[in-house]
mmCIF file of C-alpha atoms in Angstrom:
data_model
loop_
_atom_site.group_PDB
_atom_site.id
_atom_site.type_symbol
_atom_site.label_atom_id
_atom_site.label_comp_id
_atom_site.label_asym_id
_atom_site.label_seq_id
_atom_site.Cartn_x
_atom_site.Cartn_y
_atom_site.Cartn_z
ATOM 1 C CA LYS P 1 48.647 -24.999 35.113
ATOM 2 C CA MET P 2 47.667 -25.451 31.488
ATOM 3 C CA ARG P 3 44.568 -27.405 32.519
ATOM 4 C CA ILE P 4 43.591 -24.715 35.026
ATOM 5 C CA THR P 5 44.096 -22.002 32.404
ATOM 6 C CA VAL P 6 41.919 -23.807 29.855
ATOM 7 C CA ILE P 7 39.189 -24.444 32.425
ATOM 8 C CA SER P 8 39.307 -20.799 33.479
ATOM 9 C CA LEU P 9 38.988 -19.599 29.894
ATOM 10 C CA LEU P 10 36.101 -21.964 29.193
ATOM 11 C CA SER P 11 34.395 -20.771 32.365
ATOM 12 C CA VAL P 12 34.692 -17.159 31.230
ATOM 13 C CA VAL P 13 33.332 -18.009 27.775
ATOM 14 C CA PHE P 14 30.450 -19.912 29.363
ATOM 15 C CA ALA P 15 29.662 -17.063 31.740
ATOM 16 C CA VAL P 16 29.698 -14.498 28.917
ATOM 17 C CA SER P 17 27.488 -16.719 26.745
ATOM 18 C CA VAL P 18 24.984 -17.156 29.547
ATOM 19 C CA GLY P 19 25.047 -13.408 30.104
ATOM 20 C CA PHE P 20 24.186 -12.737 26.463
ATOM 21 C CA LEU P 21 21.381 -15.302 26.569
ATOM 22 C CA VAL P 22 19.903 -13.741 29.694
ATOM 23 C CA LYS P 23 20.181 -10.259 28.180
ATOM 24 C CA ASP P 24 18.500 -11.412 24.961
ATOM 25 C CA TYR P 25 15.705 -13.096 26.939
ATOM 26 C CA CYS P 26 15.091 -9.959 29.011
ATOM 27 C CA ASP P 27 15.133 -7.742 25.921
ATOM 28 C CA SER P 28 12.706 -10.073 24.139
ATOM 29 C CA LYS P 29 10.345 -10.075 27.095
ATOM 30 C CA MET P 30 10.472 -6.286 27.473
ATOM 31 C CA GLN P 31 9.804 -5.721 23.774
ATOM 32 C CA ALA P 32 6.904 -8.182 23.777
ATOM 33 C CA GLU P 33 5.336 -6.383 26.728
ATOM 34 C CA LEU P 34 5.888 -2.988 25.102
ATOM 35 C CA TYR P 35 4.135 -3.914 21.864
ATOM 36 C CA ASP P 36 1.397 -5.869 23.624
ATOM 37 C CA ASN P 37 0.594 -2.671 25.523
ATOM 38 C CA LEU P 38 0.551 -0.657 22.295
ATOM 39 C CA ILE P 39 -1.778 -3.188 20.662
ATOM 40 C CA GLU P 40 -4.044 -3.011 23.687
ATOM 41 C CA THR P 41 -4.107 0.791 23.455
ATOM 42 C CA VAL P 42 -5.100 0.609 19.783
ATOM 43 C CA GLU P 43 -7.754 -2.057 20.288
ATOM 44 C CA ASP P 44 -9.311 -0.355 23.314
ATOM 45 C CA THR P 45 -9.693 3.016 21.591
ATOM 46 C CA ASP P 46 -13.211 4.408 21.223
ATOM 47 C CA ASP P 47 -13.608 4.972 17.476
ATOM 48 C CA THR P 48 -16.420 7.450 18.060
ATOM 49 C CA GLU P 49 -14.384 9.925 20.081
ATOM 50 C CA ASP P 50 -13.344 13.272 18.618
ATOM 51 C CA THR P 51 -9.730 13.571 17.554
ATOM 52 C CA MET P 52 -7.218 16.346 16.994
ATOM 53 C CA SER P 53 -6.472 17.904 13.644
ATOM 54 C CA TYR P 54 -3.484 16.350 11.881
ATOM 55 C CA SER P 55 -3.420 18.861 9.032
ATOM 56 C CA GLU P 56 -5.719 21.426 7.482
ATOM 57 C CA ASP P 57 -7.978 18.789 5.955
ATOM 58 C CA LYS P 58 -7.249 15.639 7.996
ATOM 59 C CA ASN P 59 -7.842 14.435 11.548
ATOM 60 C CA PHE P 60 -6.055 11.643 13.383
ATOM 61 C CA LEU P 61 -7.639 8.223 13.359
ATOM 62 C CA PRO P 62 -8.753 7.634 16.970
ATOM 63 C CA ASP P 63 -6.672 4.440 17.185
ATOM 64 C CA TYR P 64 -3.349 6.189 16.732
ATOM 65 C CA GLN P 65 -3.686 9.638 18.246
ATOM 66 C CA GLU P 66 -2.574 8.597 21.735
ATOM 67 C CA LEU P 67 0.424 6.666 20.404
ATOM 68 C CA TYR P 68 1.493 9.620 18.271
ATOM 69 C CA MET P 69 1.437 11.784 21.381
ATOM 70 C CA GLN P 70 3.819 9.299 22.993
ATOM 71 C CA ASN P 71 6.202 9.337 20.021
ATOM 72 C CA ASN P 72 5.658 11.670 17.087
ATOM 73 C CA ASP P 73 8.012 9.619 14.891
ATOM 74 C CA MET P 74 5.089 7.249 14.389
ATOM 75 C CA VAL P 75 3.662 7.413 10.855
ATOM 76 C CA GLY P 76 1.376 4.380 10.736
ATOM 77 C CA TRP P 77 0.514 0.854 11.808
ATOM 78 C CA ILE P 78 1.064 -2.433 9.971
ATOM 79 C CA LYS P 79 -0.713 -5.754 10.495
ATOM 80 C CA VAL P 80 -0.751 -9.158 8.810
ATOM 81 C CA GLU P 81 -3.437 -11.537 10.032
ATOM 82 C CA ASP P 82 -2.358 -14.758 11.783
ATOM 83 C CA THR P 83 1.188 -13.460 12.319
ATOM 84 C CA LYS P 84 3.000 -11.412 14.942
ATOM 85 C CA ILE P 85 3.218 -8.492 12.532
ATOM 86 C CA ASN P 86 1.052 -6.002 14.408
ATOM 87 C CA TYR P 87 3.266 -2.987 15.031
ATOM 88 C CA PRO P 88 3.555 0.773 14.832
ATOM 89 C CA VAL P 89 5.600 2.019 11.893
ATOM 90 C CA MET P 90 8.112 4.793 12.470
ATOM 91 C CA GLN P 91 10.118 7.269 10.410
ATOM 92 C CA SER P 92 13.086 9.394 11.443
ATOM 93 C CA LYS P 93 14.167 11.439 8.438
ATOM 94 C CA ASP P 94 17.041 13.175 10.208
ATOM 95 C CA ASN P 95 18.405 9.900 11.586
ATOM 96 C CA PRO P 96 17.252 7.406 8.929
ATOM 97 C CA ASN P 97 18.211 4.114 10.587
ATOM 98 C CA PHE P 98 17.435 5.090 14.179
ATOM 99 C CA TYR P 99 14.704 2.465 14.522
ATOM 100 C CA LEU P 100 16.984 -0.258 13.243
ATOM 101 C CA ARG P 101 18.225 -0.513 16.829
ATOM 102 C CA HIS P 102 15.572 1.337 18.839
ATOM 103 C CA GLY P 103 12.045 0.457 19.845
ATOM 104 C CA PHE P 104 8.884 2.550 19.903
ATOM 105 C CA ASP P 105 9.919 3.969 23.279
ATOM 106 C CA LYS P 106 13.249 5.071 21.696
ATOM 107 C CA GLY P 107 15.139 2.711 23.998
ATOM 108 C CA TYR P 108 18.002 0.700 22.518
ATOM 109 C CA THR P 109 17.066 -2.818 21.397
ATOM 110 C CA VAL P 110 18.365 -5.208 18.760
ATOM 111 C CA TYR P 111 14.724 -5.861 17.820
ATOM 112 C CA GLY P 112 14.266 -2.351 16.465
ATOM 113 C CA CYS P 113 10.848 -1.303 15.170
ATOM 114 C CA PRO P 114 9.434 -1.301 11.615
ATOM 115 C CA TYR P 115 10.287 1.974 9.908
ATOM 116 C CA VAL P 116 9.827 3.799 6.617
ATOM 117 C CA GLN P 117 12.770 4.748 4.406
ATOM 118 C CA GLU P 118 13.701 8.380 4.972
ATOM 119 C CA ASN P 119 12.976 9.672 1.446
ATOM 120 C CA CYS P 120 9.436 8.271 1.380
ATOM 121 C CA ASP P 121 6.505 10.615 2.035
ATOM 122 C CA VAL P 122 3.733 8.834 3.922
ATOM 123 C CA ASP P 123 1.345 11.796 3.727
ATOM 124 C CA ALA P 124 1.604 12.680 0.022
ATOM 125 C CA PRO P 125 1.956 9.687 -0.384
ATOM 126 C CA SER P 126 4.955 8.518 -2.393
ATOM 127 C CA ASP P 127 4.299 6.004 -5.155
ATOM 128 C CA ASN P 128 6.129 3.418 -3.057
ATOM 129 C CA LEU P 129 6.623 3.320 0.710
ATOM 130 C CA VAL P 130 9.619 1.142 1.583
ATOM 131 C CA ILE P 131 9.230 -0.313 5.086
ATOM 132 C CA TYR P 132 12.034 -2.162 6.880
ATOM 133 C CA GLY P 133 11.863 -4.596 9.766
ATOM 134 C CA HIS P 134 14.262 -7.070 11.376
ATOM 135 C CA HIS P 135 13.997 -10.785 10.656
ATOM 136 C CA ILE P 136 13.662 -11.996 14.247
ATOM 137 C CA LYS P 137 13.273 -15.667 15.136
ATOM 138 C CA GLY P 138 9.832 -16.779 16.190
ATOM 139 C CA GLY P 139 8.144 -14.584 13.589
ATOM 140 C CA LYS P 140 8.798 -11.389 15.538
ATOM 141 C CA MET P 141 9.073 -8.028 13.789
ATOM 142 C CA PHE P 142 9.292 -8.902 10.068
ATOM 143 C CA GLY P 143 10.443 -12.458 10.722
ATOM 144 C CA ALA P 144 6.920 -13.587 9.817
ATOM 145 C CA LEU P 145 7.486 -12.487 6.206
ATOM 146 C CA GLU P 146 9.417 -15.751 5.898
ATOM 147 C CA ASP P 147 6.014 -17.455 5.707
ATOM 148 C CA TYR P 148 5.392 -15.731 2.378
ATOM 149 C CA LYS P 149 8.002 -17.943 0.751
ATOM 150 C CA SER P 150 5.202 -20.512 0.757
ATOM 151 C CA GLN P 151 2.522 -19.971 -1.864
ATOM 152 C CA SER P 152 0.029 -21.821 0.309
ATOM 153 C CA PHE P 153 0.534 -19.232 3.066
ATOM 154 C CA TYR P 154 0.136 -16.435 0.531
ATOM 155 C CA GLU P 155 -3.122 -17.941 -0.731
ATOM 156 C CA GLU P 156 -4.611 -17.535 2.737
ATOM 157 C CA HIS P 157 -2.984 -14.150 3.484
ATOM 158 C CA LYS P 158 -3.174 -12.114 0.303
ATOM 159 C CA THR P 159 -3.559 -8.722 1.928
ATOM 160 C CA ILE P 160 -1.678 -6.490 4.351
ATOM 161 C CA GLN P 161 -3.195 -3.776 6.512
ATOM 162 C CA PHE P 162 -1.184 -0.573 6.573
ATOM 163 C CA ASP P 163 -2.824 2.474 8.128
ATOM 164 C CA THR P 164 -1.378 5.948 8.186
ATOM 165 C CA LEU P 165 -2.240 8.217 11.110
ATOM 166 C CA THR P 166 -5.221 9.575 9.191
ATOM 167 C CA GLN P 167 -6.356 6.845 6.804
ATOM 168 C CA ARG P 168 -6.845 3.084 6.860
ATOM 169 C CA GLY P 169 -5.335 1.094 4.035
ATOM 170 C CA LYS P 170 -5.611 -2.425 2.671
ATOM 171 C CA TYR P 171 -2.905 -3.663 0.304
ATOM 172 C CA GLU P 172 -3.005 -6.661 -2.040
ATOM 173 C CA ILE P 173 0.272 -8.529 -2.546
ATOM 174 C CA ILE P 174 1.736 -8.343 -6.045
ATOM 175 C CA ALA P 175 4.999 -10.245 -5.620
ATOM 176 C CA VAL P 176 7.276 -11.926 -3.090
ATOM 177 C CA PHE P 177 10.929 -12.247 -4.042
ATOM 178 C CA LYS P 178 14.496 -12.669 -2.806
ATOM 179 C CA THR P 179 17.459 -10.537 -3.791
ATOM 180 C CA VAL P 180 20.701 -9.169 -2.364
ATOM 181 C CA ALA P 181 21.393 -5.639 -1.182
ATOM 182 C CA TYR P 182 24.458 -3.470 -1.816
ATOM 183 C CA SER P 183 25.476 -5.513 -4.847
ATOM 184 C CA SER P 184 25.432 -5.000 -8.604
ATOM 185 C CA GLN P 185 24.020 -8.535 -8.771
ATOM 186 C CA GLY P 186 20.924 -7.555 -6.787
ATOM 187 C CA PHE P 187 17.763 -5.591 -7.484
ATOM 188 C CA ARG P 188 17.872 -2.130 -5.905
ATOM 189 C CA TYR P 189 14.154 -2.122 -5.081
ATOM 190 C CA TYR P 190 14.773 0.460 -2.357
ATOM 191 C CA ASP P 191 15.731 3.058 -4.990
ATOM 192 C CA PHE P 192 12.179 3.204 -6.335
ATOM 193 C CA VAL P 193 10.103 5.709 -4.351
ATOM 194 C CA ASP P 194 8.436 8.057 -6.850
ATOM 195 C CA ALA P 195 8.106 7.223 -10.519
ATOM 196 C CA GLU P 196 9.199 9.910 -12.951
ATOM 197 C CA ASN P 197 6.872 8.429 -15.547
ATOM 198 C CA GLU P 198 4.723 5.401 -16.384
ATOM 199 C CA ASP P 199 7.617 3.498 -17.929
ATOM 200 C CA GLU P 200 9.637 3.705 -14.710
ATOM 201 C CA PHE P 201 6.676 2.493 -12.676
ATOM 202 C CA ASN P 202 6.045 -0.410 -15.042
ATOM 203 C CA ALA P 203 9.724 -1.362 -15.041
ATOM 204 C CA TYR P 204 9.675 -1.680 -11.251
ATOM 205 C CA ILE P 205 6.594 -3.898 -11.288
ATOM 206 C CA GLU P 206 7.988 -6.037 -14.114
ATOM 207 C CA LYS P 207 11.228 -6.633 -12.217
ATOM 208 C CA CYS P 208 9.306 -7.609 -9.074
ATOM 209 C CA LYS P 209 7.232 -10.068 -11.096
ATOM 210 C CA GLU P 210 10.336 -11.443 -12.834
ATOM 211 C CA LEU P 211 11.982 -12.252 -9.471
ATOM 212 C CA ALA P 212 8.780 -13.494 -7.820
ATOM 213 C CA LEU P 213 8.884 -16.846 -6.045
ATOM 214 C CA TYR P 214 5.425 -17.631 -7.452
ATOM 215 C CA GLU P 215 2.713 -15.993 -9.518
ATOM 216 C CA THR P 216 0.048 -14.096 -7.583
ATOM 217 C CA GLY P 217 -2.030 -13.078 -10.576
ATOM 218 C CA VAL P 218 -2.021 -9.516 -9.238
ATOM 219 C CA ASN P 219 -0.544 -6.615 -11.176
ATOM 220 C CA ALA P 220 -0.322 -2.851 -10.708
ATOM 221 C CA GLU P 221 -0.903 0.148 -12.955
ATOM 222 C CA TYR P 222 0.690 3.566 -13.011
ATOM 223 C CA GLY P 223 -1.035 5.607 -10.320
ATOM 224 C CA ASP P 224 -1.407 2.709 -7.873
ATOM 225 C CA ARG P 225 0.106 3.253 -4.420
ATOM 226 C CA LEU P 226 2.578 0.610 -3.260
ATOM 227 C CA ILE P 227 4.235 -0.606 -0.108
ATOM 228 C CA THR P 228 7.436 -2.638 -0.204
ATOM 229 C CA LEU P 229 8.248 -4.628 2.935
ATOM 230 C CA SER P 230 11.898 -5.580 3.356
ATOM 231 C CA THR P 231 13.686 -7.873 5.785
ATOM 232 C CA CYS P 232 16.893 -9.926 5.905
ATOM 233 C CA GLU P 233 17.045 -13.296 4.153
ATOM 234 C CA TYR P 234 19.828 -15.659 5.133
ATOM 235 C CA SER P 235 20.343 -17.879 2.095
ATOM 236 C CA ALA P 236 22.810 -15.302 0.707
ATOM 237 C CA GLN P 237 25.143 -12.637 2.054
ATOM 238 C CA ASN P 238 23.166 -9.403 2.453
ATOM 239 C CA GLY P 239 20.114 -11.326 1.307
ATOM 240 C CA ARG P 240 16.708 -9.665 1.408
ATOM 241 C CA LEU P 241 13.172 -11.001 1.377
ATOM 242 C CA VAL P 242 10.787 -8.503 -0.165
ATOM 243 C CA VAL P 243 6.990 -8.296 -0.305
ATOM 244 C CA VAL P 244 5.411 -5.741 -2.657
ATOM 245 C CA ALA P 245 1.718 -4.850 -2.445
ATOM 246 C CA LYS P 246 -0.664 -2.260 -3.918
ATOM 247 C CA LYS P 247 -3.379 -0.303 -2.151
ATOM 248 C CA VAL P 248 -6.878 -1.509 -2.957
ATOM 249 C CA VAL P 249 -8.914 0.207 -0.202
#
């Protein structure tokens, strides 16, 4: 009886494990298809076509107008060459972490979708736009930021493309660093959104450079616009891998 009980329990554990693996595989496949379709929509857009007005003085970029009509939580698009980072960027101010566990189609998924911190203003813009993404195996979502731990990878991928709905943007990487979140021992990089003065801006940049895994030779001055990309880093509890870049175009 004991042997039968143990075998039965192991069979249940095995069945549940297989079920989770199948579910994860199906979710991964569905998310890949979803974002492949979005990329195709962006790449197939006619850049010469007329677009709707976004505000009094701005029109949508042709690439993103159709996607915004599908989900008006979209605030931009991020891309890093030679990686799988090629995604829409979302923001849900009333439900800040909604896209932590939801995709572009608003369906539940553990993959989530890159999203901007709720107190950042993409349109103004804020001095620093903090963008989160999951660290998914295989370089999916922001998992590819892991490559930036290597200076040799950085040397060949020094810039990040981040477009808003109305303006294209190219950002040059200032620093790549590791820290821990929710701890007095860590650097609360996510608290810096708008500088009250030049000293506060400089202090943020100096701390990023102090923690940097290597020297990029790139600095920033008060008035520069920044993006800070954040994902999980597993060498420490609540570890974070962070990439900070300034707008150059």
